[in-house]
Structures are given as C-alpha cells and as structure tokens.
Amino acid sequence: YFQTTTGNPLLKPEYTHYFAVNHSWKYMLFTSLNYRYSQGEYTDVQTTDLVSLRRLTRPENIGKSHAIGASIYARIPIQQWWIMSYSINGSIGKTIFDYGNQLIVKQTYSSHFYTSQLFSFLKNYSIELSAWGMPPSANVFGSNKGLFSVNAAVKADFFQRTFTVKLSVNDIFNNGKWITDMIYPDGAISRGEWR
C-alpha cells in the first residue's frame, strides 16, 4: 500500500464538557476527580482504497466519548535538603463512533506516573533523580505498550540564582520507546515506534 496523509476541510469542532473536583491538603497533597464528555470527537482515521491500493490517513469527526479520570500529586519535604515528589493519574472511558457502515464501541484507558527525588547541597547545588512511565493503555483503534524512563540531573546556581547550569541524562536505561499497535475496523494493521 501507498501511505498518504491529508487534512480535512470538512472537519467540525469537537465540543467537550469537563467537570472536576479538586482538593489540596497543606499544600503537599493534591487530588482531583474529573468527568469528560466529548461530542464530535476527532482522531486520525485510516482507510484503504482497494482500487489504487492507497492507504489514506486524515482527521475525522468520529463520534462521542465519556471518560472518568483521577490524579494524585504529593510533594513531601523530608528534610530541608531532600524533597520527594510523586504523581499518578489515570482515566477510563468509552468511545462510540461510526466507521464505514459499522457502529463501534471501544473501551479506552490510560495512566501515567512520575516520581522525583531532589537533593540540595552547598546551598547552590542540587541533584535530581526521576522516573516516569506509562503502563499499557488502550485507545480508539488499538493499544500502546508500556514504557518506563529513569533520568538524572545535576544543577548549579550562580550569581544569586540568576545564572543556572544544568547537566541531565534522560532515559538512562534506554527503555523509553513508545510503541503503538493499531487495528482498524476494516482489518488494516499498523505499528508505530518512537524514541
């Protein structure tokens, strides 16, 4: 197949209703619970012209979706020189849309987490160790494999913190590869990989 990507002059706006309840405790713990309802939701859709053997990708309004999400963020000062941060969020939902002559109902879910340990020393220097990841998730047309990344950084502030030098190394263990497997209702399959 030949792959072609185009725009869509007939694309309509997507309208989203979003409700959230947020709470904070002593400026250290922050929680949120939310609900989202979208109409006219759009995403990239692939179709195949069997005559020309051309695979066309373009944004389409596909339908509507519901999702419930939650998040927790904590910033905990253990000592004056050590601050821990943790964050986790996730959502689960359902998308209903038309694809050709089919009515498709898909369950979707995703989550992310992040943690960092910040160590300060000699007033103007700090070391940060962090990790973030995404467990496997499901989207409208397929799934994403999980990924995990560990990072480290050293920072130095000079001239009353008006000049900063930072050296960082990301994805130390080379695990941060994003892989998506897409299966479309017409039977087409595609895989994408990003680093």
PDB file of C-alpha atoms in Angstrom:
ATOM      1  CA  TYR A   1       0.000   0.000   0.000  1.00  0.00           C
ATOM      2  CA  PHE A   2       0.979   3.621  -0.551  1.00  0.00           C
ATOM      3  CA  GLN A   3       0.532   5.780   2.553  1.00  0.00           C
ATOM      4  CA  THR A   4      -0.929   9.296   2.220  1.00  0.00           C
ATOM      5  CA  THR A   5      -1.757  11.808   4.947  1.00  0.00           C
ATOM      6  CA  THR A   6      -4.111  14.718   4.266  1.00  0.00           C
ATOM      7  CA  GLY A   7      -6.061  17.392   6.070  1.00  0.00           C
ATOM      8  CA  ASN A   8      -9.858  17.511   6.176  1.00  0.00           C
ATOM      9  CA  PRO A   9     -11.635  20.747   5.205  1.00  0.00           C
ATOM     10  CA  LEU A  10     -14.938  19.252   6.429  1.00  0.00           C
ATOM     11  CA  LEU A  11     -13.639  18.680   9.960  1.00  0.00           C
ATOM     12  CA  LYS A  12     -16.006  20.149  12.561  1.00  0.00           C
ATOM     13  CA  PRO A  13     -15.180  21.421  16.065  1.00  0.00           C
ATOM     14  CA  GLU A  14     -15.061  18.981  18.934  1.00  0.00           C
ATOM     15  CA  TYR A  15     -17.085  20.116  21.960  1.00  0.00           C
ATOM     16  CA  THR A  16     -16.081  18.888  25.402  1.00  0.00           C
ATOM     17  CA  HIS A  17     -17.876  19.222  28.741  1.00  0.00           C
ATOM     18  CA  TYR A  18     -15.445  18.845  31.635  1.00  0.00           C
ATOM     19  CA  PHE A  19     -16.230  18.694  35.348  1.00  0.00           C
ATOM     20  CA  ALA A  20     -13.615  18.359  38.082  1.00  0.00           C
ATOM     21  CA  VAL A  21     -13.445  18.286  41.870  1.00  0.00           C
ATOM     22  CA  ASN A  22     -10.043  19.253  43.282  1.00  0.00           C
ATOM     23  CA  HIS A  23      -8.713  19.103  46.838  1.00  0.00           C
ATOM     24  CA  SER A  24      -5.430  20.110  48.471  1.00  0.00           C
ATOM     25  CA  TRP A  25      -4.048  19.292  51.911  1.00  0.00           C
ATOM     26  CA  LYS A  26      -1.376  21.505  53.494  1.00  0.00           C
ATOM     27  CA  TYR A  27      -0.036  22.370  50.032  1.00  0.00           C
ATOM     28  CA  MET A  28       1.593  18.930  49.974  1.00  0.00           C
ATOM     29  CA  LEU A  29      -1.116  16.581  48.703  1.00  0.00           C
ATOM     30  CA  PHE A  30      -3.329  17.429  45.739  1.00  0.00           C
ATOM     31  CA  THR A  31      -6.121  15.184  44.457  1.00  0.00           C
ATOM     32  CA  SER A  32      -8.541  15.525  41.571  1.00  0.00           C
ATOM     33  CA  LEU A  33     -11.528  13.598  40.222  1.00  0.00           C
ATOM     34  CA  ASN A  34     -12.953  14.519  36.814  1.00  0.00           C
ATOM     35  CA  TYR A  35     -15.508  13.570  34.193  1.00  0.00           C
ATOM     36  CA  ARG A  36     -15.293  14.429  30.496  1.00  0.00           C
ATOM     37  CA  TYR A  37     -17.922  14.134  27.764  1.00  0.00           C
ATOM     38  CA  SER A  38     -16.999  14.974  24.174  1.00  0.00           C
ATOM     39  CA  GLN A  39     -19.203  15.323  21.097  1.00  0.00           C
ATOM     40  CA  GLY A  40     -17.815  15.384  17.583  1.00  0.00           C
ATOM     41  CA  GLU A  41     -14.586  13.846  18.850  1.00  0.00           C
ATOM     42  CA  TYR A  42     -11.950  13.617  16.162  1.00  0.00           C
ATOM     43  CA  THR A  43      -8.954  11.417  15.604  1.00  0.00           C
ATOM     44  CA  ASP A  44      -6.758  10.289  12.721  1.00  0.00           C
ATOM     45  CA  VAL A  45      -8.607   7.629  10.723  1.00  0.00           C
ATOM     46  CA  GLN A  46      -7.068   5.312   8.141  1.00  0.00           C
ATOM     47  CA  THR A  47      -8.995   3.932   5.175  1.00  0.00           C
ATOM     48  CA  THR A  48      -7.899   1.872   2.177  1.00  0.00           C
ATOM     49  CA  ASP A  49      -8.824   2.409  -1.477  1.00  0.00           C
ATOM     50  CA  LEU A  50      -8.725  -1.147  -2.852  1.00  0.00           C
ATOM     51  CA  VAL A  51      -8.534   0.092  -6.452  1.00  0.00           C
ATOM     52  CA  SER A  52      -5.467   2.317  -6.102  1.00  0.00           C
ATOM     53  CA  LEU A  53      -4.069   0.389  -3.092  1.00  0.00           C
ATOM     54  CA  ARG A  54      -3.617   3.714  -1.338  1.00  0.00           C
ATOM     55  CA  ARG A  55      -3.858   3.983   2.447  1.00  0.00           C
ATOM     56  CA  LEU A  56      -5.273   7.374   3.438  1.00  0.00           C
ATOM     57  CA  THR A  57      -4.880   8.931   6.904  1.00  0.00           C
ATOM     58  CA  ARG A  58      -6.854  12.045   7.767  1.00  0.00           C
ATOM     59  CA  PRO A  59      -8.585  13.569  10.816  1.00  0.00           C
ATOM     60  CA  GLU A  60     -12.271  12.711  11.086  1.00  0.00           C
ATOM     61  CA  ASN A  61     -15.096  13.516  13.474  1.00  0.00           C
ATOM     62  CA  ILE A  62     -15.925  10.021  14.635  1.00  0.00           C
ATOM     63  CA  GLY A  63     -18.467  10.277  17.433  1.00  0.00           C
ATOM     64  CA  LYS A  64     -18.686  10.836  21.161  1.00  0.00           C
ATOM     65  CA  SER A  65     -16.841   9.707  24.263  1.00  0.00           C
ATOM     66  CA  HIS A  66     -17.180   9.554  28.048  1.00  0.00           C
ATOM     67  CA  ALA A  67     -14.262   9.287  30.471  1.00  0.00           C
ATOM     68  CA  ILE A  68     -13.664   9.396  34.219  1.00  0.00           C
ATOM     69  CA  GLY A  69     -10.223  10.347  35.484  1.00  0.00           C
ATOM     70  CA  ALA A  70      -8.377  10.831  38.759  1.00  0.00           C
ATOM     71  CA  SER A  71      -4.983  12.162  39.802  1.00  0.00           C
ATOM     72  CA  ILE A  72      -2.857  12.426  42.933  1.00  0.00           C
ATOM     73  CA  TYR A  73       0.193  14.624  43.381  1.00  0.00           C
ATOM     74  CA  ALA A  74       2.316  14.740  46.532  1.00  0.00           C
ATOM     75  CA  ARG A  75       5.302  16.974  47.316  1.00  0.00           C
ATOM     76  CA  ILE A  76       6.889  15.841  50.566  1.00  0.00           C
ATOM     77  CA  PRO A  77       9.820  17.691  52.164  1.00  0.00           C
ATOM     78  CA  ILE A  78      11.646  15.000  54.150  1.00  0.00           C
ATOM     79  CA  GLN A  79      14.436  17.356  55.195  1.00  0.00           C
ATOM     80  CA  GLN A  80      15.411  20.846  54.106  1.00  0.00           C
ATOM     81  CA  TRP A  81      17.847  19.231  51.683  1.00  0.00           C
ATOM     82  CA  TRP A  82      15.575  16.411  50.428  1.00  0.00           C
ATOM     83  CA  ILE A  83      12.218  16.787  48.664  1.00  0.00           C
ATOM     84  CA  MET A  84      10.225  13.849  47.286  1.00  0.00           C
ATOM     85  CA  SER A  85       7.544  14.267  44.607  1.00  0.00           C
ATOM     86  CA  TYR A  86       5.054  11.705  43.385  1.00  0.00           C
ATOM     87  CA  SER A  87       2.358  11.940  40.756  1.00  0.00           C
ATOM     88  CA  ILE A  88      -0.060   9.398  39.312  1.00  0.00           C
ATOM     89  CA  ASN A  89      -3.099   9.850  37.102  1.00  0.00           C
ATOM     90  CA  GLY A  90      -5.367   7.675  35.051  1.00  0.00           C
ATOM     91  CA  SER A  91      -8.616   7.566  33.154  1.00  0.00           C
ATOM     92  CA  ILE A  92     -11.077   5.023  31.839  1.00  0.00           C
ATOM     93  CA  GLY A  93     -13.767   5.666  29.285  1.00  0.00           C
ATOM     94  CA  LYS A  94     -15.814   4.633  26.302  1.00  0.00           C
ATOM     95  CA  THR A  95     -15.849   5.961  22.737  1.00  0.00           C
ATOM     96  CA  ILE A  96     -18.819   5.378  20.401  1.00  0.00           C
ATOM     97  CA  PHE A  97     -18.396   6.146  16.709  1.00  0.00           C
ATOM     98  CA  ASP A  98     -19.245   5.216  13.134  1.00  0.00           C
ATOM     99  CA  TYR A  99     -16.638   3.608  10.905  1.00  0.00           C
ATOM    100  CA  GLY A 100     -17.956   2.975   7.421  1.00  0.00           C
ATOM    101  CA  ASN A 101     -21.241   1.190   7.983  1.00  0.00           C
ATOM    102  CA  GLN A 102     -20.303  -0.086  11.444  1.00  0.00           C
ATOM    103  CA  LEU A 103     -21.139   1.302  14.872  1.00  0.00           C
ATOM    104  CA  ILE A 104     -18.040   0.792  17.031  1.00  0.00           C
ATOM    105  CA  VAL A 105     -17.941   0.881  20.845  1.00  0.00           C
ATOM    106  CA  LYS A 106     -14.427   0.942  22.328  1.00  0.00           C
ATOM    107  CA  GLN A 107     -13.259   0.900  25.936  1.00  0.00           C
ATOM    108  CA  THR A 108     -10.265   3.195  26.478  1.00  0.00           C
ATOM    109  CA  TYR A 109      -7.895   3.571  29.411  1.00  0.00           C
ATOM    110  CA  SER A 110      -4.555   5.151  30.178  1.00  0.00           C
ATOM    111  CA  SER A 111      -2.372   6.091  33.144  1.00  0.00           C
ATOM    112  CA  HIS A 112       0.914   7.865  33.875  1.00  0.00           C
ATOM    113  CA  PHE A 113       3.175   8.118  36.887  1.00  0.00           C
ATOM    114  CA  TYR A 114       6.136  10.273  37.846  1.00  0.00           C
ATOM    115  CA  THR A 115       8.459  10.471  40.830  1.00  0.00           C
ATOM    116  CA  SER A 116      11.489  12.583  41.658  1.00  0.00           C
ATOM    117  CA  GLN A 117      13.970  12.857  44.500  1.00  0.00           C
ATOM    118  CA  LEU A 118      15.631  16.281  44.802  1.00  0.00           C
ATOM    119  CA  PHE A 119      18.759  16.577  46.947  1.00  0.00           C
ATOM    120  CA  SER A 120      20.247  20.023  47.633  1.00  0.00           C
ATOM    121  CA  PHE A 121      23.753  20.632  48.962  1.00  0.00           C
ATOM    122  CA  LEU A 122      26.228  23.503  49.404  1.00  0.00           C
ATOM    123  CA  LYS A 123      23.308  25.969  49.047  1.00  0.00           C
ATOM    124  CA  ASN A 124      23.539  26.365  45.281  1.00  0.00           C
ATOM    125  CA  TYR A 125      23.833  22.773  44.051  1.00  0.00           C
ATOM    126  CA  SER A 126      21.281  20.018  43.606  1.00  0.00           C
ATOM    127  CA  ILE A 127      20.932  16.505  42.232  1.00  0.00           C
ATOM    128  CA  GLU A 128      17.622  15.200  40.920  1.00  0.00           C
ATOM    129  CA  LEU A 129      16.761  11.574  40.227  1.00  0.00           C
ATOM    130  CA  SER A 130      13.448  10.993  38.499  1.00  0.00           C
ATOM    131  CA  ALA A 131      11.423   8.287  36.813  1.00  0.00           C
ATOM    132  CA  TRP A 132       8.251   8.341  34.771  1.00  0.00           C
ATOM    133  CA  GLY A 133       6.251   5.772  32.950  1.00  0.00           C
ATOM    134  CA  MET A 134       3.065   4.739  31.247  1.00  0.00           C
ATOM    135  CA  PRO A 135       1.621   1.263  31.765  1.00  0.00           C
ATOM    136  CA  PRO A 136      -0.026  -0.333  28.708  1.00  0.00           C
ATOM    137  CA  SER A 137      -3.074   1.598  27.525  1.00  0.00           C
ATOM    138  CA  ALA A 138      -5.947   1.246  25.050  1.00  0.00           C
ATOM    139  CA  ASN A 139      -7.080   3.939  22.625  1.00  0.00           C
ATOM    140  CA  VAL A 140      -9.769   4.155  19.970  1.00  0.00           C
ATOM    141  CA  PHE A 141      -8.037   1.989  17.359  1.00  0.00           C
ATOM    142  CA  GLY A 142      -5.567  -0.081  19.314  1.00  0.00           C
ATOM    143  CA  SER A 143      -3.146  -0.171  22.192  1.00  0.00           C
ATOM    144  CA  ASN A 144       0.118   1.320  23.388  1.00  0.00           C
ATOM    145  CA  LYS A 145       2.799  -0.765  25.042  1.00  0.00           C
ATOM    146  CA  GLY A 146       4.030   0.471  28.388  1.00  0.00           C
ATOM    147  CA  LEU A 147       7.271   2.369  28.795  1.00  0.00           C
ATOM    148  CA  PHE A 148       9.500   3.434  31.670  1.00  0.00           C
ATOM    149  CA  SER A 149      12.279   6.011  31.830  1.00  0.00           C
ATOM    150  CA  VAL A 150      14.842   6.921  34.510  1.00  0.00           C
ATOM    151  CA  ASN A 151      16.564  10.327  34.414  1.00  0.00           C
ATOM    152  CA  ALA A 152      19.225  12.168  36.401  1.00  0.00           C
ATOM    153  CA  ALA A 153      20.366  15.791  36.558  1.00  0.00           C
ATOM    154  CA  VAL A 154      22.904  17.955  38.353  1.00  0.00           C
ATOM    155  CA  LYS A 155      22.191  21.700  38.706  1.00  0.00           C
ATOM    156  CA  ALA A 156      24.267  24.625  39.910  1.00  0.00           C
ATOM    157  CA  ASP A 157      23.019  28.192  40.537  1.00  0.00           C
ATOM    158  CA  PHE A 158      25.319  31.221  40.428  1.00  0.00           C
ATOM    159  CA  PHE A 159      25.069  34.996  40.929  1.00  0.00           C
ATOM    160  CA  GLN A 160      22.189  34.848  43.416  1.00  0.00           C
ATOM    161  CA  ARG A 161      20.358  32.265  41.268  1.00  0.00           C
ATOM    162  CA  THR A 162      20.301  34.457  38.146  1.00  0.00           C
ATOM    163  CA  PHE A 163      22.527  32.036  36.208  1.00  0.00           C
ATOM    164  CA  THR A 164      21.954  28.279  36.180  1.00  0.00           C
ATOM    165  CA  VAL A 165      23.981  25.436  34.705  1.00  0.00           C
ATOM    166  CA  LYS A 166      22.306  22.040  34.393  1.00  0.00           C
ATOM    167  CA  LEU A 167      23.590  18.709  33.121  1.00  0.00           C
ATOM    168  CA  SER A 168      20.994  15.991  32.596  1.00  0.00           C
ATOM    169  CA  VAL A 169      20.853  12.457  31.273  1.00  0.00           C
ATOM    170  CA  ASN A 170      17.462  11.171  30.123  1.00  0.00           C
ATOM    171  CA  ASP A 171      16.313   7.585  29.713  1.00  0.00           C
ATOM    172  CA  ILE A 172      19.439   6.159  31.343  1.00  0.00           C
ATOM    173  CA  PHE A 173      18.445   2.514  30.758  1.00  0.00           C
ATOM    174  CA  ASN A 174      17.154   3.109  27.207  1.00  0.00           C
ATOM    175  CA  ASN A 175      13.620   1.915  27.983  1.00  0.00           C
ATOM    176  CA  GLY A 176      11.698   4.941  26.722  1.00  0.00           C
ATOM    177  CA  LYS A 177      10.429   3.501  23.444  1.00  0.00           C
ATOM    178  CA  TRP A 178       6.816   4.337  22.594  1.00  0.00           C
ATOM    179  CA  ILE A 179       5.104   1.558  20.588  1.00  0.00           C
ATOM    180  CA  THR A 180       1.551   1.675  19.247  1.00  0.00           C
ATOM    181  CA  ASP A 181      -0.315  -1.195  17.613  1.00  0.00           C
ATOM    182  CA  MET A 182      -3.384  -0.096  15.680  1.00  0.00           C
ATOM    183  CA  ILE A 183      -6.120  -2.396  14.368  1.00  0.00           C
ATOM    184  CA  TYR A 184      -8.785  -0.667  12.265  1.00  0.00           C
ATOM    185  CA  PRO A 185     -12.328  -1.997  11.771  1.00  0.00           C
ATOM    186  CA  ASP A 186     -11.584  -2.658   8.084  1.00  0.00           C
ATOM    187  CA  GLY A 187      -8.887  -5.142   9.145  1.00  0.00           C
ATOM    188  CA  ALA A 188      -5.851  -2.948   8.472  1.00  0.00           C
ATOM    189  CA  ILE A 189      -2.992  -3.126  10.986  1.00  0.00           C
ATOM    190  CA  SER A 190      -0.226  -0.612  11.631  1.00  0.00           C
ATOM    191  CA  ARG A 191       2.590  -0.247  14.146  1.00  0.00           C
ATOM    192  CA  GLY A 192       4.475   2.883  15.153  1.00  0.00           C
ATOM    193  CA  GLU A 193       7.650   3.231  17.212  1.00  0.00           C
ATOM    194  CA  TRP A 194       9.127   6.458  18.633  1.00  0.00           C
ATOM    195  CA  ARG A 195      12.088   7.174  20.862  1.00  0.00           C
TER     196      ARG A 195
END
